[in-house]
Short mmCIF file of C-alpha atoms and ligand atoms in Angstrom, two decimals:
data_model
loop_
_atom_site.label_atom_id
_atom_site.label_comp_id
_atom_site.label_asym_id
_atom_site.label_seq_id
_atom_site.Cartn_x
_atom_site.Cartn_y
_atom_site.Cartn_z
CA MET A 1 -24.62 -5.20 1.58
CA SER A 2 -21.39 -3.54 0.44
CA ILE A 3 -17.83 -3.46 1.57
CA LEU A 4 -16.57 0.11 1.91
CA VAL A 5 -13.07 0.52 0.50
CA THR A 6 -11.62 3.87 1.57
CA GLY A 7 -8.83 4.97 -0.75
CA GLY A 8 -10.06 2.40 -3.26
CA ALA A 9 -8.96 4.53 -6.22
CA GLY A 10 -5.34 4.31 -5.12
CA TYR A 11 -2.72 1.76 -6.06
CA ILE A 12 -3.27 -1.11 -3.61
CA GLY A 13 -6.89 -0.07 -3.07
CA SER A 14 -7.87 -0.41 -6.73
CA HIS A 15 -6.27 -3.85 -6.98
CA THR A 16 -8.21 -4.95 -3.90
CA VAL A 17 -11.45 -3.51 -5.29
CA ARG A 18 -10.91 -5.55 -8.44
CA ALA A 19 -10.25 -8.71 -6.40
CA LEU A 20 -13.43 -8.15 -4.37
CA GLU A 21 -15.48 -7.52 -7.52
CA SER A 22 -14.19 -10.70 -9.11
CA ARG A 23 -15.69 -12.60 -6.17
CA GLY A 24 -19.05 -11.01 -6.86
CA GLN A 25 -18.78 -8.79 -3.78
CA GLU A 26 -20.58 -5.44 -3.83
CA VAL A 27 -18.16 -2.61 -3.18
CA VAL A 28 -18.41 1.13 -2.60
CA VAL A 29 -15.27 3.23 -2.84
CA LEU A 30 -14.71 6.45 -0.92
CA ASP A 31 -11.74 8.40 -2.23
CA SER A 32 -10.78 12.08 -2.16
CA LEU A 33 -9.14 11.60 -5.59
CA GLU A 34 -6.34 13.79 -4.28
CA LYS A 35 -3.96 10.94 -5.11
CA GLY A 36 -6.33 8.28 -6.43
CA HIS A 37 -7.66 7.94 -9.99
CA ARG A 38 -11.28 7.71 -11.06
CA GLN A 39 -10.20 5.44 -13.95
CA ALA A 40 -8.80 2.93 -11.45
CA VAL A 41 -12.38 2.12 -10.34
CA PRO A 42 -14.34 1.56 -13.55
CA ASN A 43 -16.97 -0.81 -12.13
CA SER A 44 -17.99 -0.12 -8.53
CA PRO A 45 -19.63 3.08 -7.27
CA LEU A 46 -17.06 5.73 -6.37
CA VAL A 47 -17.96 8.45 -3.89
CA GLU A 48 -15.59 11.39 -4.09
CA GLY A 49 -15.03 12.86 -0.66
CA ASP A 50 -13.02 13.17 2.46
CA LEU A 51 -12.72 10.56 5.18
CA GLY A 52 -13.00 13.30 7.81
CA ASP A 53 -16.48 14.24 6.53
CA ALA A 54 -18.69 12.55 9.15
CA SER A 55 -22.00 13.32 7.45
CA LEU A 56 -20.77 11.99 4.09
CA LEU A 57 -19.54 8.80 5.76
CA ASP A 58 -22.88 8.41 7.52
CA THR A 59 -24.69 8.72 4.17
CA VAL A 60 -22.38 6.20 2.49
CA PHE A 61 -22.87 3.65 5.28
CA ARG A 62 -26.66 4.09 5.07
CA ASP A 63 -27.10 4.26 1.29
CA PHE A 64 -24.82 1.32 0.52
CA SER A 65 -25.63 -0.84 3.59
CA VAL A 66 -21.95 -1.08 4.46
CA ASN A 67 -21.17 -4.19 6.49
CA ALA A 68 -17.35 -4.20 6.52
CA VAL A 69 -14.55 -1.77 5.76
CA VAL A 70 -11.16 -2.02 4.08
CA HIS A 71 -9.35 1.16 5.02
CA PHE A 72 -6.57 2.31 2.68
CA ALA A 73 -7.13 6.07 2.61
CA ALA A 74 -3.96 7.60 4.03
CA HIS A 75 -0.87 9.57 3.18
CA SER A 76 1.97 7.12 2.70
CA LEU A 77 5.29 8.72 1.79
CA VAL A 78 8.13 8.51 4.27
CA GLY A 79 10.00 11.57 2.96
CA GLU A 80 6.88 13.76 2.80
CA SER A 81 5.91 12.71 6.32
CA VAL A 82 9.22 13.99 7.68
CA LYS A 83 8.52 17.40 6.10
CA ARG A 84 4.77 17.55 6.93
CA PRO A 85 4.09 15.51 10.08
CA ASP A 86 0.99 17.67 10.72
CA ILE A 87 -0.73 16.39 7.58
CA TYR A 88 0.22 12.79 8.34
CA PHE A 89 -1.11 12.81 11.88
CA LYS A 90 -4.29 14.69 10.96
CA ASN A 91 -5.09 12.46 8.02
CA ASN A 92 -3.85 9.04 9.12
CA VAL A 93 -4.80 9.32 12.79
CA GLY A 94 -7.42 12.09 13.12
CA CYS A 95 -9.69 10.89 10.31
CA LEU A 96 -9.58 7.34 11.65
CA PHE A 97 -11.86 8.45 14.51
CA THR A 98 -14.51 9.62 12.05
CA LEU A 99 -14.45 6.21 10.41
CA LEU A 100 -14.52 4.28 13.70
CA ASP A 101 -17.34 6.44 15.12
CA THR A 102 -19.39 5.89 11.96
CA MET A 103 -18.74 2.16 12.09
CA ARG A 104 -19.96 2.07 15.69
CA ASN A 105 -23.05 4.15 14.87
CA HIS A 106 -23.93 1.66 12.14
CA SER A 107 -22.98 -1.47 14.11
CA VAL A 108 -20.25 -2.39 11.61
CA ASP A 109 -17.51 -4.25 13.44
CA ARG A 110 -15.11 -5.63 10.75
CA LEU A 111 -12.15 -3.63 9.48
CA VAL A 112 -9.06 -4.49 7.45
CA PHE A 113 -6.44 -1.82 7.95
CA SER A 114 -3.47 -0.81 5.76
CA SER A 115 -0.45 -0.67 7.98
CA THR A 116 3.22 -0.69 7.13
CA ALA A 117 6.66 -2.09 7.81
CA ALA A 118 7.55 1.47 8.80
CA VAL A 119 6.02 0.78 12.25
CA TYR A 120 9.15 -1.21 13.15
CA GLY A 121 11.90 1.36 12.51
CA GLU A 122 15.48 0.10 12.36
CA PRO A 123 15.22 -3.69 12.68
CA LYS A 124 16.87 -5.55 15.52
CA GLU A 125 16.38 -8.88 13.78
CA ILE A 126 15.85 -9.94 10.16
CA PRO A 127 13.40 -11.15 8.97
CA ILE A 128 11.12 -9.00 11.13
CA PRO A 129 8.33 -10.84 12.99
CA GLU A 130 5.15 -9.06 14.09
CA CYS A 131 6.27 -9.05 17.74
CA HIS A 132 9.41 -7.04 16.88
CA PRO A 133 9.77 -3.78 18.92
CA LYS A 134 8.03 -0.87 17.27
CA THR A 135 10.16 2.25 17.11
CA PRO A 136 9.19 4.02 13.88
CA GLU A 137 11.81 6.38 12.45
CA ASN A 138 9.45 8.71 10.64
CA PRO A 139 6.02 10.33 11.12
CA TYR A 140 4.43 8.04 8.52
CA GLY A 141 5.36 4.90 10.48
CA GLU A 142 4.42 6.61 13.72
CA SER A 143 0.99 7.62 12.39
CA LYS A 144 0.28 4.01 11.41
CA LEU A 145 1.46 2.73 14.78
CA PHE A 146 -0.82 5.23 16.57
CA ALA A 147 -3.66 4.03 14.34
CA GLU A 148 -2.97 0.40 15.24
CA THR A 149 -3.03 1.32 18.94
CA ILE A 150 -6.36 3.09 18.47
CA LEU A 151 -7.75 0.02 16.72
CA ARG A 152 -6.55 -2.27 19.51
CA ARG A 153 -8.17 -0.10 22.18
CA HIS A 154 -11.41 0.12 20.19
CA SER A 155 -11.34 -3.62 19.81
CA GLU A 156 -11.01 -4.08 23.59
CA ALA A 157 -13.59 -1.44 24.49
CA PHE A 158 -16.18 -1.61 21.71
CA GLY A 159 -15.89 -5.05 20.11
CA LEU A 160 -14.32 -3.82 16.86
CA ARG A 161 -12.61 -6.69 15.02
CA TYR A 162 -9.73 -5.69 12.80
CA ILE A 163 -6.76 -7.10 10.95
CA ALA A 164 -3.85 -4.71 10.39
CA LEU A 165 -1.74 -5.66 7.37
CA ARG A 166 1.81 -4.37 7.56
CA TYR A 167 2.95 -4.09 3.96
CA PHE A 168 6.58 -4.14 3.11
CA ASN A 169 7.28 -2.67 -0.38
CA ALA A 170 4.25 -2.96 -2.67
CA ALA A 171 5.19 -3.33 -6.33
CA GLY A 172 3.96 -4.62 -9.70
CA ALA A 173 0.58 -4.42 -11.38
CA ASP A 174 -2.30 -6.79 -12.08
CA PRO A 175 -1.23 -8.88 -15.10
CA ALA A 176 -4.85 -8.63 -16.32
CA GLY A 177 -3.98 -5.00 -17.20
CA GLY A 178 -5.75 -1.65 -16.93
CA ILE A 179 -4.58 -0.71 -13.42
CA GLY A 180 -1.16 -0.07 -11.95
CA GLU A 181 1.01 2.31 -9.98
CA ASP A 182 0.54 6.02 -10.79
CA HIS A 183 1.66 8.59 -8.24
CA THR A 184 2.21 12.31 -8.85
CA PRO A 185 4.94 13.02 -8.13
CA GLU A 186 6.31 9.48 -8.34
CA SER A 187 8.70 8.68 -5.51
CA HIS A 188 8.89 4.87 -5.45
CA LEU A 189 11.93 3.04 -6.67
CA ILE A 190 10.54 0.54 -9.20
CA PRO A 191 8.28 2.99 -11.10
CA LEU A 192 11.09 5.56 -11.15
CA VAL A 193 13.53 3.01 -12.58
CA LEU A 194 11.00 1.96 -15.23
CA GLN A 195 10.18 5.59 -16.11
CA THR A 196 13.92 6.17 -16.56
CA LEU A 197 14.03 3.18 -18.90
CA LEU A 198 11.14 4.68 -20.86
CA GLY A 199 13.22 7.83 -21.31
CA GLN A 200 10.94 9.93 -19.09
CA ARG A 201 13.71 10.68 -16.59
CA PRO A 202 17.41 11.25 -17.22
CA HIS A 203 18.61 8.92 -14.45
CA ILE A 204 17.74 7.18 -11.21
CA GLU A 205 19.34 8.57 -8.07
CA ILE A 206 20.29 6.07 -5.37
CA PHE A 207 19.45 7.51 -1.96
CA GLY A 208 22.51 6.57 0.05
CA THR A 209 25.40 4.29 -0.83
CA ASP A 210 26.96 4.15 2.65
CA TYR A 211 24.41 1.98 4.47
CA PRO A 212 25.69 -1.03 6.44
CA THR A 213 24.60 -3.45 3.70
CA PRO A 214 26.74 -5.54 1.30
CA ASP A 215 26.58 -2.97 -1.54
CA GLY A 216 25.93 0.08 0.64
CA THR A 217 22.35 0.63 -0.59
CA CYS A 218 19.08 0.07 1.30
CA ILE A 219 17.51 -3.37 1.31
CA ARG A 220 13.74 -3.82 0.98
CA ASP A 221 11.29 -6.71 0.64
CA TYR A 222 9.18 -6.21 -2.52
CA VAL A 223 5.73 -7.82 -2.57
CA HIS A 224 3.32 -7.97 -5.50
CA VAL A 225 0.22 -5.81 -5.26
CA ASN A 226 -2.04 -8.78 -6.18
CA ASP A 227 -0.56 -10.76 -3.30
CA LEU A 228 -1.43 -7.82 -1.05
CA SER A 229 -4.99 -7.73 -2.36
CA ASP A 230 -5.31 -11.50 -1.77
CA ALA A 231 -4.31 -10.91 1.85
CA HIS A 232 -7.14 -8.38 2.26
CA ILE A 233 -9.67 -10.89 0.97
CA LEU A 234 -8.33 -13.61 3.30
CA SER A 235 -8.49 -11.15 6.19
CA LEU A 236 -12.10 -10.21 5.47
CA ASP A 237 -13.00 -13.90 5.27
CA ALA A 238 -11.21 -14.60 8.55
CA LEU A 239 -13.04 -11.75 10.31
CA SER A 240 -16.36 -13.02 8.93
CA ALA A 241 -15.54 -16.45 10.33
CA GLY A 242 -14.98 -14.88 13.77
CA ALA A 243 -11.19 -14.46 13.80
CA PRO A 244 -9.87 -12.19 16.57
CA SER A 245 -8.15 -8.88 15.94
CA THR A 246 -4.49 -9.13 14.99
CA ALA A 247 -1.70 -7.79 12.76
CA TYR A 248 0.19 -9.54 9.96
CA ASN A 249 3.32 -8.74 7.99
CA LEU A 250 3.15 -9.01 4.21
CA GLY A 251 6.39 -9.56 2.36
CA ASN A 252 8.27 -12.26 0.51
CA GLY A 253 10.93 -12.75 3.17
CA ARG A 254 13.75 -11.81 0.78
CA GLY A 255 15.51 -8.49 0.65
CA PHE A 256 16.91 -6.73 -2.41
CA SER A 257 19.20 -3.73 -2.37
CA VAL A 258 18.47 -0.66 -4.48
CA ARG A 259 21.28 -1.70 -6.82
CA GLU A 260 19.86 -5.24 -7.09
CA VAL A 261 16.44 -3.84 -8.00
CA ILE A 262 18.02 -1.68 -10.70
CA HIS A 263 19.93 -4.69 -12.09
CA ALA A 264 16.78 -6.84 -12.03
CA ALA A 265 14.92 -4.15 -14.00
CA GLU A 266 17.80 -3.97 -16.49
CA LYS A 267 17.60 -7.73 -16.96
CA VAL A 268 13.81 -7.73 -17.44
CA THR A 269 13.91 -4.87 -19.94
CA GLN A 270 17.26 -5.67 -21.59
CA GLN A 271 18.24 -2.01 -21.22
CA THR A 272 20.71 -0.06 -19.09
CA VAL A 273 19.59 2.48 -16.50
CA PRO A 274 21.69 5.63 -15.95
CA VAL A 275 22.40 5.76 -12.19
CA LEU A 276 23.60 8.56 -9.89
CA SER A 277 24.72 8.08 -6.29
CA GLY A 278 23.00 10.52 -3.94
CA GLN A 279 22.52 11.31 -0.26
CA ARG A 280 20.49 9.21 2.14
CA ARG A 281 16.78 10.03 2.28
CA PRO A 282 15.79 11.03 5.85
CA GLY A 283 13.72 8.40 7.66
CA ASP A 284 14.91 5.37 5.65
CA PRO A 285 16.04 2.34 7.70
CA ALA A 286 18.91 0.35 6.12
CA ILE A 287 17.10 -3.00 5.88
CA LEU A 288 13.45 -4.04 5.99
CA VAL A 289 12.63 -7.69 5.32
CA ALA A 290 9.44 -9.38 6.51
CA SER A 291 8.72 -12.63 8.19
CA SER A 292 5.24 -13.40 6.87
CA GLU A 293 5.05 -16.81 8.50
CA LYS A 294 2.17 -15.77 10.74
CA ILE A 295 -0.27 -14.98 7.92
CA GLN A 296 0.99 -17.96 5.91
CA GLU A 297 0.19 -20.27 8.82
CA GLU A 298 -2.98 -18.65 10.14
CA LEU A 299 -4.70 -17.52 6.92
CA ARG A 300 -2.88 -19.75 4.39
CA TRP A 301 -1.64 -16.69 2.47
CA LYS A 302 0.83 -17.73 -0.21
CA PRO A 303 2.38 -15.15 -2.54
CA LYS A 304 1.81 -15.91 -6.22
CA PHE A 305 4.67 -13.58 -7.23
CA PRO A 306 7.57 -14.44 -4.90
CA ASP A 307 10.14 -13.60 -7.59
CA LEU A 308 11.41 -10.01 -7.99
CA ALA A 309 11.85 -10.31 -11.77
CA ALA A 310 8.25 -11.52 -12.16
CA ILE A 311 7.05 -8.57 -10.06
CA ILE A 312 9.04 -6.11 -12.17
CA GLU A 313 7.74 -7.70 -15.38
CA THR A 314 4.14 -6.94 -14.40
CA ALA A 315 5.12 -3.36 -13.51
CA TRP A 316 6.96 -3.02 -16.83
CA ASP A 317 3.85 -4.18 -18.74
CA TRP A 318 1.80 -1.49 -16.99
CA HIS A 319 4.34 1.31 -17.51
CA ARG A 320 4.94 0.44 -21.14
CA SER A 321 1.23 0.32 -21.95
CA HIS A 322 0.49 3.40 -19.78
CA PRO A 323 3.57 5.63 -20.07
CA ASN A 324 1.57 8.51 -18.59
CA GLY A 325 -0.27 6.37 -16.04
CA PHE A 326 -4.05 6.70 -16.07
CA ARG A 327 -3.71 9.81 -18.26
CA SER A 328 -2.70 7.43 -21.06
CA GLN A 329 -6.25 6.03 -20.89
CA GLU A 330 -7.73 9.53 -21.00
CA ALA A 331 -5.81 10.13 -24.19
CA LYS A 332 -7.26 6.92 -25.67
CA HIS A 333 -10.82 7.18 -24.38
CA GLY A 334 -11.37 10.88 -23.69
CA LYS A 335 -11.14 12.56 -20.27
CA GLY A 336 -12.44 10.46 -17.40
CA GLY A 337 -11.46 7.12 -18.92
CA PRO A 338 -13.54 4.49 -20.64
CA ARG A 339 -16.54 4.27 -18.30
CA SER A 340 -16.76 7.67 -16.61
N1 UDP B 1 15.08 4.87 -3.47
C1 UDP B 1 16.18 5.37 -4.17
N2 UDP B 1 15.95 6.27 -5.16
C2 UDP B 1 14.71 6.71 -5.49
C3 UDP B 1 13.60 6.19 -4.79
C4 UDP B 1 13.82 5.27 -3.78
O1 UDP B 1 17.32 5.01 -3.90
O2 UDP B 1 14.59 7.56 -6.40
C5 UDP B 1 15.30 3.89 -2.41
C6 UDP B 1 14.76 4.32 -1.04
O3 UDP B 1 15.74 5.06 -0.33
C7 UDP B 1 14.46 2.98 -0.40
C8 UDP B 1 14.09 2.07 -1.58
O4 UDP B 1 14.59 2.73 -2.74
O5 UDP B 1 15.61 2.45 0.21
C9 UDP B 1 12.58 1.89 -1.73
O6 UDP B 1 12.00 3.16 -1.68
P1 UDP B 1 10.48 3.42 -2.03
O7 UDP B 1 10.27 4.91 -1.99
O8 UDP B 1 10.16 2.71 -3.30
O9 UDP B 1 9.67 2.69 -0.90
P2 UDP B 1 9.72 2.86 0.72
O10 UDP B 1 10.81 1.93 1.17
O11 UDP B 1 9.96 4.29 1.03
O12 UDP B 1 8.38 2.39 1.15
#
């Protein structure tokens, strides 16, 4: 029996695959490798393919005796989603039906779903609880909210049991090494700051300095990727024990402005980052900070990296040892990485 991890060669996916493997769980990864990296999954079987490919999914479920699914595969960039809503709705919503149909055909009823703080839109209260109104400001958040609605209706009609995990800002890397954040092009704040510190970029541009926040820059709640992967394991365990379908926020409950993140990175690395002030990025709410009390109470989730500096340190270790991301490993071990 295997757990299918869609998008398991991506950033949060590969950390969750590693966490599952360390519990002795059999895993099969399905990833298009459009954004994921083969080297991020050195141990479990990796099937390269598209989530919308019904016959491939059917084969994977049969060949690997899939009995639960952790579904990461999605497009996940706010800015890109504003420019290409078509791709976001097709991929994040359309392909979900292929997965749910296949699960039903194979009598698989447990699903952990990657959702996002972007489902809330501009917050009306901080920290944001799960019951907060959902008025996403961009197609990415909207696509995830549609997906959650589809899951809820499938749960009511067909007995699907799911847990949707609404991540705030994923950051850091597994301190055990070998995997970390590697997007092309990179668009996330912490990797961009660290790449600037490594001399790979001339400066970091702050997207908006006129937000209604104390220093005028956006505030986000950064949560370590290993704490996210822990939450997936707890969710799978809860579903196995018969827990009902629900959604949980995942964040540390503390917000940091863009300027505070830059200063924290400067402190960790003992270097100065060249900074430019730029325009707001469309679709960005001013403040997003999670209340994660619900998952802390119900599943006993407790972040192991509640401190921003500790999160940045793990990211810095990854970026320093892999200045070109997974391509750094190719250079060391030949194309395809150590085990491919
Ligand atoms: N940000 C920025 N400059 C950059 C990249 C990001 O000022 O080059 C800001 C962005 O506007 C947001 C915060 O940093 O307020 C975190 O952005 P990121 O893309 O890392 O994550 P998101 O909040 O979009 O999930």
